[in-house]
PDB file of C-alpha atoms in Angstrom:
ATOM      1  CA  MET A1046       0.683  13.735  -1.825  1.00 49.00           C
ATOM      2  CA  SER A1047       3.758  15.501  -0.801  1.00 50.00           C
ATOM      3  CA  ASP A1048       6.736  14.913  -3.321  1.00 55.00           C
ATOM      4  CA  HIS A1049       8.792  15.575  -0.149  1.00 58.00           C
ATOM      5  CA  GLY A1050       8.923  11.466   0.329  1.00 60.00           C
ATOM      6  CA  PRO A1051       6.523   9.151   2.209  1.00 58.00           C
ATOM      7  CA  LEU A1052       8.198  10.074   5.527  1.00 59.00           C
ATOM      8  CA  SER A1053       7.614  13.573   5.484  1.00 60.00           C
ATOM      9  CA  ILE A1054       4.186  12.708   6.576  1.00 55.00           C
ATOM     10  CA  PHE A1055       5.646  11.910  10.087  1.00 58.00           C
ATOM     11  CA  ASN A1056       7.841  14.915  10.400  1.00 59.00           C
ATOM     12  CA  GLY A1057       5.569  17.515   9.003  1.00 55.00           C
ATOM     13  CA  GLU A1058       7.046  18.545   5.984  1.00 58.00           C
ATOM     14  CA  GLY A1059       4.209  17.229   4.060  1.00 56.00           C
ATOM     15  CA  VAL A1060       2.474  20.247   1.747  1.00 55.00           C
ATOM     16  CA  GLY A1061      -1.090  18.532   1.826  1.00 60.00           C
ATOM     17  CA  GLY A1062      -3.249  17.496   4.304  1.00 61.00           C
ATOM     18  CA  GLU A1063      -0.764  14.408   5.768  1.00 62.00           C
ATOM     19  CA  ALA A1064       0.779  16.578   8.762  1.00 64.00           C
ATOM     20  CA  VAL A1065      -2.145  18.297   9.783  1.00 71.00           C
ATOM     21  CA  PHE A1066      -3.801  14.231   9.699  1.00 75.00           C
ATOM     22  CA  LEU A1067      -1.042  12.943  11.699  1.00 84.00           C
ATOM     23  CA  GLY A1068      -0.130  15.791  14.010  1.00 83.00           C
ATOM     24  CA  PRO A1069      -2.552  14.788  16.665  1.00 87.00           C
ATOM     25  CA  ILE A1070      -2.206  11.355  16.097  1.00 88.00           C
ATOM     26  CA  LEU A1071       1.457  11.235  17.007  1.00 89.00           C
ATOM     27  CA  SER A1072       0.788  14.041  19.476  1.00 91.00           C
ATOM     28  CA  PHE A1073      -1.704  11.754  21.221  1.00 93.00           C
ATOM     29  CA  ALA A1074       0.585   8.683  21.159  1.00 93.00           C
ATOM     30  CA  ALA A1075       3.303  11.037  23.009  1.00 95.00           C
ATOM     31  CA  TRP A1076       0.647  11.809  25.425  1.00 96.00           C
ATOM     32  CA  PHE A1077      -0.614   8.313  25.822  1.00 96.00           C
ATOM     33  CA  GLU A1078       3.209   6.823  26.610  1.00 95.00           C
ATOM     34  CA  ALA A1079       3.797   9.259  28.996  1.00 96.00           C
ATOM     35  CA  HIS A1080       0.486   9.340  30.894  1.00 96.00           C
ATOM     36  CA  SER A1081       0.206   5.313  30.696  1.00 96.00           C
ATOM     37  CA  LEU A1082       3.652   5.053  32.689  1.00 96.00           C
ATOM     38  CA  ILE A1083       2.332   6.773  35.528  1.00 97.00           C
ATOM     39  CA  ALA A1084      -0.937   5.579  35.679  1.00 96.00           C
ATOM     40  CA  LEU A1085       0.411   1.385  34.795  1.00 96.00           C
ATOM     41  CA  GLY A1086       3.970   1.686  34.870  1.00 95.00           C
ATOM     42  CA  LYS A1087       3.813  -0.248  38.489  1.00 96.00           C
ATOM     43  CA  TYR A1088       2.403  -3.042  36.407  1.00 94.00           C
ATOM     44  CA  THR A1089       5.230  -3.191  34.124  1.00 94.00           C
ATOM     45  CA  PRO A1090       8.769  -2.675  36.190  1.00 92.00           C
ATOM     46  CA  GLN A1091      10.849  -5.369  34.593  1.00 92.00           C
ATOM     47  CA  VAL A1092       9.978  -4.524  30.787  1.00 94.00           C
ATOM     48  CA  GLU A1093      12.790  -2.790  30.221  1.00 95.00           C
ATOM     49  CA  HIS A1094      15.114  -4.850  32.372  1.00 94.00           C
ATOM     50  CA  PHE A1095      14.066  -7.503  30.402  1.00 92.00           C
ATOM     51  CA  LEU A1096      14.255  -5.938  26.888  1.00 95.00           C
ATOM     52  CA  ALA A1097      18.064  -4.678  27.656  1.00 95.00           C
ATOM     53  CA  GLU A1098      19.518  -7.551  29.913  1.00 94.00           C
ATOM     54  CA  THR A1099      17.448 -10.846  28.410  1.00 93.00           C
ATOM     55  CA  HIS A1100      15.873  -9.925  24.851  1.00 94.00           C
ATOM     56  CA  PRO A1101      19.501  -9.694  22.860  1.00 95.00           C
ATOM     57  CA  ALA A1102      19.871 -13.460  23.191  1.00 94.00           C
ATOM     58  CA  TYR A1103      16.455 -13.504  21.420  1.00 92.00           C
ATOM     59  CA  ARG A1104      18.235 -12.372  17.854  1.00 93.00           C
ATOM     60  CA  TRP A1105      17.914 -15.660  15.999  1.00 94.00           C
ATOM     61  CA  ARG A1106      14.636 -17.114  17.762  1.00 94.00           C
ATOM     62  CA  GLU A1107      11.085 -16.906  16.218  1.00 94.00           C
ATOM     63  CA  ASP A1108       9.473 -14.802  18.888  1.00 91.00           C
ATOM     64  CA  VAL A1109      12.033 -12.170  18.736  1.00 94.00           C
ATOM     65  CA  VAL A1110       9.658  -9.540  17.377  1.00 95.00           C
ATOM     66  CA  PHE A1111       7.126 -10.784  19.963  1.00 92.00           C
ATOM     67  CA  CYS A1112       9.037 -10.607  23.253  1.00 94.00           C
ATOM     68  CA  GLY A1113      10.347  -7.423  21.965  1.00 94.00           C
ATOM     69  CA  ARG A1114       7.356  -5.106  22.357  1.00 96.00           C
ATOM     70  CA  GLN A1115       7.937  -1.952  23.973  1.00 96.00           C
ATOM     71  CA  ARG A1116       6.869  -0.996  27.362  1.00 96.00           C
ATOM     72  CA  VAL A1117       4.217   1.478  25.775  1.00 97.00           C
ATOM     73  CA  GLU A1118       2.560  -1.234  23.993  1.00 96.00           C
ATOM     74  CA  TYR A1119       1.916  -3.914  27.316  1.00 96.00           C
ATOM     75  CA  HIS A1120       0.051  -0.207  28.297  1.00 97.00           C
ATOM     76  CA  LEU A1121      -1.624   0.046  25.262  1.00 96.00           C
ATOM     77  CA  ASN A1122      -3.269  -3.092  24.840  1.00 96.00           C
ATOM     78  CA  MET A1123      -4.054  -2.945  29.002  1.00 96.00           C
ATOM     79  CA  VAL A1124      -6.057  -0.309  27.689  1.00 97.00           C
ATOM     80  CA  GLY A1125      -7.253  -1.751  25.065  1.00 96.00           C
ATOM     81  CA  THR A1126      -8.520  -4.798  26.838  1.00 96.00           C
ATOM     82  CA  GLU A1127     -10.840  -2.555  28.958  1.00 97.00           C
ATOM     83  CA  ILE A1128     -12.308  -1.397  25.743  1.00 96.00           C
ATOM     84  CA  LEU A1129     -12.912  -4.446  24.592  1.00 96.00           C
ATOM     85  CA  ASN A1130     -14.466  -5.701  27.911  1.00 97.00           C
ATOM     86  CA  ARG A1131     -17.075  -2.197  28.116  1.00 97.00           C
ATOM     87  CA  ALA A1132     -18.152  -3.230  23.993  1.00 96.00           C
ATOM     88  CA  PHE A1133     -18.577  -6.944  24.305  1.00 95.00           C
ATOM     89  CA  ARG A1134     -19.987  -6.718  28.214  1.00 96.00           C
ATOM     90  CA  ALA A1135     -23.876  -6.363  27.251  1.00 96.00           C
ATOM     91  CA  ASP A1136     -23.441  -9.898  25.029  1.00 95.00           C
ATOM     92  CA  PHE A1137     -21.448 -11.354  27.367  1.00 96.00           C
ATOM     93  CA  LEU A1138     -23.809 -11.023  30.390  1.00 95.00           C
ATOM     94  CA  ALA A1139     -26.977 -12.233  27.971  1.00 94.00           C
ATOM     95  CA  ALA A1140     -24.947 -15.159  27.524  1.00 94.00           C
ATOM     96  CA  PRO A1141     -26.771 -18.160  29.119  1.00 92.00           C
ATOM     97  CA  ARG A1142     -23.526 -20.034  29.870  1.00 92.00           C
ATOM     98  CA  LYS A1143     -20.180 -18.417  31.247  1.00 94.00           C
ATOM     99  CA  VAL A1144     -16.863 -20.549  30.563  1.00 94.00           C
ATOM    100  CA  VAL A1145     -12.844 -19.608  31.200  1.00 95.00           C
ATOM    101  CA  PHE A1146     -10.088 -20.837  29.459  1.00 95.00           C
ATOM    102  CA  LEU A1147      -6.770 -20.991  31.513  1.00 95.00           C
ATOM    103  CA  PRO A1148      -3.523 -20.713  29.699  1.00 92.00           C
ATOM    104  CA  PRO A1149      -1.278 -23.647  30.672  1.00 91.00           C
ATOM    105  CA  CYS A1150       1.204 -21.698  32.298  1.00 91.00           C
ATOM    106  CA  MET A1151      -1.034 -21.356  35.540  1.00 92.00           C
ATOM    107  CA  ARG A1152      -0.845 -24.944  36.150  1.00 91.00           C
ATOM    108  CA  ALA A1153       1.724 -25.434  39.270  1.00 91.00           C
ATOM    109  CA  ARG A1154       2.754 -28.619  37.831  1.00 90.00           C
ATOM    110  CA  PRO A1155       4.822 -29.062  34.714  1.00 86.00           C
ATOM    111  CA  GLU A1156       2.566 -30.135  31.318  1.00 84.00           C
ATOM    112  CA  SER A1157       4.297 -33.866  32.301  1.00 86.00           C
ATOM    113  CA  GLU A1158       3.072 -34.261  35.606  1.00 90.00           C
ATOM    114  CA  CYS A1159      -0.081 -32.025  34.888  1.00 91.00           C
ATOM    115  CA  GLN A1160      -3.417 -35.028  35.536  1.00 93.00           C
ATOM    116  CA  ALA A1161      -5.776 -32.676  33.750  1.00 91.00           C
ATOM    117  CA  LYS A1162      -8.455 -34.769  31.576  1.00 92.00           C
ATOM    118  CA  PRO A1163      -8.326 -33.858  28.033  1.00 90.00           C
ATOM    119  CA  SER A1164     -12.175 -32.903  26.561  1.00 88.00           C
ATOM    120  CA  PRO A1165     -13.028 -31.645  23.151  1.00 85.00           C
ATOM    121  CA  TYR A1166     -13.247 -28.159  24.350  1.00 84.00           C
ATOM    122  CA  GLY A1167      -9.506 -27.820  26.582  1.00 87.00           C
ATOM    123  CA  ALA A1168      -8.412 -29.937  29.111  1.00 91.00           C
ATOM    124  CA  LEU A1169     -10.106 -30.186  32.631  1.00 94.00           C
ATOM    125  CA  CYS A1170      -8.787 -30.027  36.114  1.00 93.00           C
ATOM    126  CA  ALA A1171      -8.345 -33.204  37.996  1.00 92.00           C
ATOM    127  CA  GLY A1172      -7.617 -31.330  41.702  1.00 91.00           C
ATOM    128  CA  CYS A1173      -4.071 -32.968  41.380  1.00 92.00           C
ATOM    129  CA  GLN A1174      -2.350 -30.339  43.323  1.00 89.00           C
ATOM    130  CA  PRO A1175      -4.809 -27.773  45.749  1.00 91.00           C
ATOM    131  CA  ALA A1176      -2.146 -25.190  45.269  1.00 92.00           C
ATOM    132  CA  CYS A1177      -2.725 -24.564  41.973  1.00 94.00           C
ATOM    133  CA  ARG A1178      -4.494 -22.206  40.312  1.00 94.00           C
ATOM    134  CA  VAL A1179      -5.808 -24.282  38.103  1.00 95.00           C
ATOM    135  CA  HIS A1180      -7.674 -25.988  40.918  1.00 96.00           C
ATOM    136  CA  GLN A1181      -8.746 -22.870  42.332  1.00 96.00           C
ATOM    137  CA  VAL A1182     -10.044 -21.360  39.501  1.00 96.00           C
ATOM    138  CA  THR A1183     -12.123 -24.565  38.561  1.00 96.00           C
ATOM    139  CA  GLN A1184     -13.405 -24.723  42.210  1.00 96.00           C
ATOM    140  CA  LEU A1185     -14.250 -21.645  42.020  1.00 96.00           C
ATOM    141  CA  GLY A1186     -16.219 -21.916  39.015  1.00 95.00           C
ATOM    142  CA  LYS A1187     -18.160 -24.773  41.043  1.00 95.00           C
ATOM    143  CA  LYS A1188     -19.582 -22.225  43.492  1.00 95.00           C
ATOM    144  CA  HIS A1189     -20.481 -19.756  40.925  1.00 95.00           C
ATOM    145  CA  GLY A1190     -21.443 -22.002  37.987  1.00 93.00           C
ATOM    146  CA  PHE A1191     -19.157 -21.420  34.998  1.00 95.00           C
ATOM    147  CA  ALA A1192     -17.298 -23.820  33.490  1.00 94.00           C
ATOM    148  CA  VAL A1193     -13.448 -23.689  33.615  1.00 95.00           C
ATOM    149  CA  PHE A1194     -11.000 -25.245  30.922  1.00 94.00           C
ATOM    150  CA  LEU A1195      -7.428 -25.359  29.743  1.00 92.00           C
ATOM    151  CA  LEU A1196      -7.547 -23.226  26.871  1.00 82.00           C
ATOM    152  CA  PRO A1197      -7.540 -25.115  23.456  1.00 66.00           C
ATOM    153  CA  ASP A1198      -7.040 -24.044  20.205  1.00 51.00           C
ATOM    154  CA  ASP A1199     -10.353 -23.803  18.615  1.00 49.00           C
ATOM    155  CA  LEU A1200     -11.924 -21.352  20.705  1.00 49.00           C
ATOM    156  CA  ALA A1201     -15.431 -21.470  18.424  1.00 45.00           C
ATOM    157  CA  ARG A1202     -15.606 -25.379  18.889  1.00 49.00           C
ATOM    158  CA  ALA A1203     -15.304 -25.296  22.531  1.00 49.00           C
ATOM    159  CA  SER A1204     -17.919 -21.952  22.690  1.00 48.00           C
ATOM    160  CA  ALA A1205     -20.647 -24.264  21.156  1.00 49.00           C
ATOM    161  CA  GLY A1206     -19.735 -27.174  23.478  1.00 48.00           C
ATOM    162  CA  SER A1207     -19.962 -25.115  26.236  1.00 49.00           C
ATOM    163  CA  GLY A1208     -23.503 -23.892  25.378  1.00 44.00           C
ATOM    164  CA  THR A1209     -26.124 -25.410  23.505  1.00 35.00           C
ATOM    165  CA  GLN A1210     -25.325 -23.603  20.434  1.00 42.00           C
ATOM    166  CA  PRO A1211     -22.270 -21.354  18.383  1.00 41.00           C
ATOM    167  CA  GLY A1212     -21.826 -18.640  20.539  1.00 50.00           C
ATOM    168  CA  THR A1213     -24.193 -19.442  23.356  1.00 76.00           C
ATOM    169  CA  ALA A1214     -21.586 -19.315  25.648  1.00 89.00           C
ATOM    170  CA  GLY A1215     -19.912 -16.419  26.760  1.00 93.00           C
ATOM    171  CA  ILE A1216     -16.102 -16.864  27.764  1.00 93.00           C
ATOM    172  CA  VAL A1217     -13.636 -15.113  29.776  1.00 96.00           C
ATOM    173  CA  GLY A1218     -10.047 -15.983  28.276  1.00 95.00           C
ATOM    174  CA  VAL A1219      -6.781 -15.199  30.282  1.00 95.00           C
ATOM    175  CA  SER A1220      -3.541 -14.119  28.648  1.00 92.00           C
ATOM    176  CA  CYS A1221      -0.549 -12.120  28.983  1.00 91.00           C
ATOM    177  CA  PRO A1222      -0.965  -8.579  27.662  1.00 92.00           C
ATOM    178  CA  LEU A1223       1.013  -9.005  24.150  1.00 92.00           C
ATOM    179  CA  THR A1224      -2.011 -11.962  23.190  1.00 90.00           C
ATOM    180  CA  ILE A1225      -4.890 -10.756  24.800  1.00 91.00           C
ATOM    181  CA  ILE A1226      -6.385  -8.624  22.082  1.00 91.00           C
ATOM    182  CA  SER A1227      -5.442 -10.339  19.363  1.00 90.00           C
ATOM    183  CA  GLY A1228      -7.786 -13.026  21.399  1.00 88.00           C
ATOM    184  CA  GLY A1229     -10.548 -10.639  21.466  1.00 88.00           C
ATOM    185  CA  TRP A1230     -10.566  -9.777  18.130  1.00 89.00           C
ATOM    186  CA  ASN A1231     -10.516 -13.212  17.216  1.00 88.00           C
ATOM    187  CA  CYS A1232     -13.295 -14.347  19.752  1.00 88.00           C
ATOM    188  CA  LYS A1233     -15.411 -11.325  18.162  1.00 88.00           C
ATOM    189  CA  ASP A1234     -14.851 -12.995  14.398  1.00 89.00           C
ATOM    190  CA  GLN A1235     -16.006 -16.334  15.455  1.00 87.00           C
ATOM    191  CA  GLY A1236     -19.132 -14.530  17.334  1.00 89.00           C
ATOM    192  CA  ILE A1237     -18.129 -15.196  20.376  1.00 90.00           C
ATOM    193  CA  PRO A1238     -19.039 -12.258  23.569  1.00 92.00           C
ATOM    194  CA  ALA A1239     -15.714 -12.724  25.028  1.00 95.00           C
ATOM    195  CA  GLN A1240     -14.836 -10.812  28.400  1.00 96.00           C
ATOM    196  CA  GLY A1241     -10.246 -10.125  28.758  1.00 96.00           C
ATOM    197  CA  LEU A1242      -8.566 -10.914  31.482  1.00 97.00           C
ATOM    198  CA  LEU A1243      -4.870  -9.842  32.039  1.00 96.00           C
ATOM    199  CA  LEU A1244      -2.208 -12.347  33.770  1.00 94.00           C
ATOM    200  CA  ASP A1245      -0.499 -11.013  36.959  1.00 94.00           C
ATOM    201  CA  TYR A1246       3.144 -11.661  34.970  1.00 89.00           C
ATOM    202  CA  CYS A1247       4.205 -13.237  32.237  1.00 88.00           C
ATOM    203  CA  GLY A1248       5.815 -16.993  32.926  1.00 80.00           C
ATOM    204  CA  CYS A1249       5.367 -19.426  30.342  1.00 81.00           C
ATOM    205  CA  PRO A1250       8.750 -21.281  29.013  1.00 76.00           C
ATOM    206  CA  TRP A1251       7.368 -20.927  25.312  1.00 84.00           C
ATOM    207  CA  HIS A1252       8.544 -17.093  25.460  1.00 88.00           C
ATOM    208  CA  TRP A1253       9.906 -15.840  28.761  1.00 85.00           C
ATOM    209  CA  ASP A1254      11.537 -18.449  30.964  1.00 80.00           C
ATOM    210  CA  LYS A1255      12.762 -21.565  30.391  1.00 81.00           C
ATOM    211  CA  ASP A1256      11.939 -23.285  33.022  1.00 80.00           C
ATOM    212  CA  GLY A1257       8.623 -21.658  33.249  1.00 79.00           C
ATOM    213  CA  PHE A1258       6.785 -20.674  36.729  1.00 83.00           C
ATOM    214  CA  PRO A1259       3.395 -20.921  37.442  1.00 88.00           C
ATOM    215  CA  THR A1260       1.216 -17.313  36.400  1.00 91.00           C
ATOM    216  CA  GLU A1261      -1.344 -16.248  38.463  1.00 93.00           C
ATOM    217  CA  ILE A1262      -4.524 -13.977  38.227  1.00 95.00           C
ATOM    218  CA  ASN A1263      -6.712 -11.518  40.413  1.00 95.00           C
ATOM    219  CA  LEU A1264      -9.831 -13.884  41.435  1.00 95.00           C
ATOM    220  CA  LYS A1265     -11.536 -11.054  42.524  1.00 95.00           C
ATOM    221  CA  GLN A1266     -11.483  -9.426  39.244  1.00 96.00           C
ATOM    222  CA  LEU A1267     -12.742 -12.807  37.604  1.00 96.00           C
ATOM    223  CA  LEU A1268     -15.833 -12.576  39.622  1.00 96.00           C
ATOM    224  CA  ARG A1269     -16.360  -9.429  38.718  1.00 96.00           C
ATOM    225  CA  LEU A1270     -16.236 -10.020  35.039  1.00 96.00           C
ATOM    226  CA  MET A1271     -18.326 -12.615  35.906  1.00 93.00           C
ATOM    227  CA  ALA A1272     -20.863 -10.611  37.540  1.00 87.00           C
ATOM    228  CA  ALA A1273     -20.780 -13.049  40.666  1.00 69.00           C
ATOM    229  CA  GLU A1274     -20.868 -12.243  44.313  1.00 54.00           C
ATOM    230  CA  GLY A1275     -19.303 -13.886  47.098  1.00 47.00           C
ATOM    231  CA  GLU A1276     -15.829 -14.714  48.622  1.00 43.00           C
ATOM    232  CA  THR A1277     -13.201 -15.788  46.110  1.00 45.00           C
ATOM    233  CA  GLY A1278     -11.931 -18.368  48.447  1.00 46.00           C
TER     234      GLY A1278
END
């Protein structure tokens, strides 16, 4: 180890192999930040505005670090989702049952008004609001043969209940960019074949908006993940 101090490996002052090792990594990180902004920046135009105008008020909140992620971190998780989806694709397609887990932020009505019915594997849509995205995905599931639940705390139990044995159900987990990668690894650790689907935008009252507003997904992308054919409507 160099005697230039622990930070020397980041600024190229190391006399050993540290700088040689980290140099390409830092170079690639800079390349990714620049090129991901070109390729994915159109999906994250409001992040910098949020960080500058809204995030300073989060100073004493427990989610200050979570909500303070930089734009490049959103892009990294977007690319990471695609990588994990490809890595886990074969196991997911081989699963005899398919299940979609939607986050509560997709509900058209607030929690106090939503009539979704609780189950051991997550709440089931009751169809109380036809325009609700949760209802629409539920109807799509009936058409294409997959179950739809609002996201439970215990995905392992949900997967077991949706098939016949633990791990027999392949799941699609819907999430915002900052949580989807950890969810993917959590599924892998529990032996659940999974695919990730990003929300079109964030809107939950827990992190992003004090009142919250309904979020959406791309239904065509959902069907592509499910390897389902036909119309989305």
